[in-house]
XYZ file of C-alpha atoms in Angstrom:
152
model
C -48.101 -16.830 7.983
C -47.084 -14.615 4.814
C -43.621 -13.537 4.205
C -43.865 -10.439 5.572
C -45.533 -11.396 9.362
C -42.352 -12.301 10.591
C -40.902 -8.994 10.506
C -43.496 -7.139 12.425
C -40.931 -7.198 15.181
C -38.869 -4.107 13.446
C -38.891 -1.104 15.051
C -40.811 -1.842 18.113
C -39.363 -2.667 21.658
C -38.632 -5.783 23.085
C -37.645 -6.777 26.685
C -33.863 -7.388 27.140
C -33.695 -10.025 29.129
C -29.855 -8.726 30.539
C -30.742 -5.412 31.075
C -31.225 -5.177 34.962
C -27.268 -6.903 35.278
C -25.997 -4.461 32.810
C -27.642 -1.439 34.297
C -26.938 -2.048 37.958
C -23.265 -2.860 37.102
C -23.703 -6.364 37.898
C -23.097 -7.727 34.419
C -19.209 -9.509 33.980
C -17.693 -8.226 30.685
C -14.351 -9.629 29.168
C -12.959 -6.148 30.266
C -13.599 -7.482 33.947
C -11.815 -10.969 33.892
C -8.499 -11.070 35.456
C -6.600 -14.464 35.742
C -3.048 -14.720 37.419
C -0.696 -14.279 34.802
C -2.471 -12.418 32.306
C -0.839 -10.622 29.727
C -2.485 -7.339 28.724
C -2.271 -6.409 24.716
C -2.491 -3.198 23.199
C -1.950 -2.136 19.176
C 0.582 0.146 17.604
C -1.693 2.328 14.752
C -0.631 4.074 11.876
C -1.644 8.030 11.878
C -1.259 8.005 7.994
C -4.111 7.039 5.548
C -1.190 6.087 3.201
C 2.887 5.907 3.474
C 5.840 3.639 3.482
C 7.194 2.486 6.509
C 10.916 2.897 6.703
C 11.824 2.189 9.557
C 10.961 0.664 12.731
C 12.385 0.610 16.193
C 11.190 -1.573 19.120
C 14.117 -1.833 21.228
C 13.032 0.778 23.619
C 9.630 -0.962 23.773
C 11.454 -4.524 24.562
C 13.906 -3.296 26.987
C 10.680 -1.741 28.943
C 10.152 -3.552 32.428
C 7.022 -5.972 32.338
C 6.661 -5.660 28.182
C 7.090 -9.550 27.775
C 6.729 -9.396 24.079
C 6.718 -6.705 20.734
C 5.747 -7.944 17.429
C 5.314 -6.466 13.896
C 4.633 -7.636 10.607
C 8.315 -8.661 10.120
C 7.942 -11.124 13.013
C 5.870 -13.387 10.747
C 6.084 -12.934 6.947
C 3.794 -14.666 4.669
C 0.912 -15.049 7.135
C -2.397 -13.915 5.453
C -5.798 -13.414 6.702
C -9.296 -12.810 5.301
C -12.778 -13.360 5.648
C -12.986 -16.428 3.093
C -10.333 -19.112 2.140
C -9.975 -17.490 -1.934
C -9.201 -13.745 -0.211
C -7.023 -14.253 2.270
C -4.672 -11.517 1.157
C -4.756 -9.409 4.809
C -1.497 -8.752 6.989
C -1.995 -9.043 10.705
C 0.357 -6.193 10.819
C 1.901 -3.607 8.148
C 4.641 -4.889 6.707
C 6.560 -1.833 4.482
C 3.459 0.164 4.099
C 0.128 0.922 5.538
C -2.994 1.956 4.173
C -5.386 3.320 5.997
C -5.514 5.594 9.119
C -4.986 2.982 12.298
C -3.927 0.112 10.365
C -2.106 -1.954 12.867
C 2.153 -1.833 13.055
C 3.061 -3.720 16.017
C 1.911 -5.263 18.800
C 3.141 -5.149 22.619
C 2.008 -7.943 25.327
C 3.060 -6.653 29.136
C 2.241 -7.350 32.630
C 0.121 -4.795 33.028
C -2.468 -2.096 31.152
C -0.112 0.908 31.996
C 3.012 -0.722 30.834
C 1.892 -2.025 27.509
C 0.863 2.005 26.684
C 4.060 3.002 27.959
C 5.907 0.189 25.724
C 3.700 1.941 22.685
C 5.007 5.238 23.200
C 8.685 3.552 22.843
C 8.127 2.396 19.395
C 9.848 4.791 16.848
C 8.247 4.625 13.327
C 9.685 6.376 10.552
C 7.056 7.171 7.511
C 7.344 8.342 4.578
C 3.768 9.615 3.710
C 2.383 8.633 0.455
C -0.500 10.039 -1.564
C -4.047 9.332 -0.096
C -7.150 9.310 -1.675
C -10.256 9.886 0.224
C -12.790 10.147 -2.176
C -14.313 6.968 -4.266
C -14.635 9.421 -7.571
C -10.868 10.322 -7.485
C -9.962 6.837 -6.621
C -11.122 5.661 -9.568
C -9.957 8.209 -11.939
C -5.933 7.025 -14.109
C -3.199 8.193 -12.054
C -5.147 7.868 -8.808
C -2.425 6.317 -6.305
C -2.610 2.468 -5.886
C -2.742 1.284 -2.232
C -1.912 -2.453 -3.550
C 0.603 -2.299 -6.559
C -0.973 -5.669 -7.763
C -4.296 -4.817 -7.627
C -5.405 -1.429 -9.563
């Protein structure tokens, strides 16, 4: 066998063993599972590409009936993660600043999904939008806004 013979499947159809149960609705997905006492989690995400978090008030969400927990990045400062041990520099939830649209700023655990969504709506976040760059060429120019002060 030469080195390219193993690639002869690329671009060709192949039988999917689970196709029938997926198209007939018989397949169970993670979202189909429910166990007694299970909580439903939802994340509040930033609407800004780059902004300072001036204040976050989770009080109303915490008091909502059925909410078991509301957490923010300030609940576990110093915890970092990453794909590799030497690059553990991501925060699980933003602290003080968001750096992309959709960055997670808070998390809610509630007794049902509707309550979790409602709790997210009750979290009040005050943002100060900061300059953002949406073009890689512009981002490399002298004086372009930095997302990380220690990583030019």
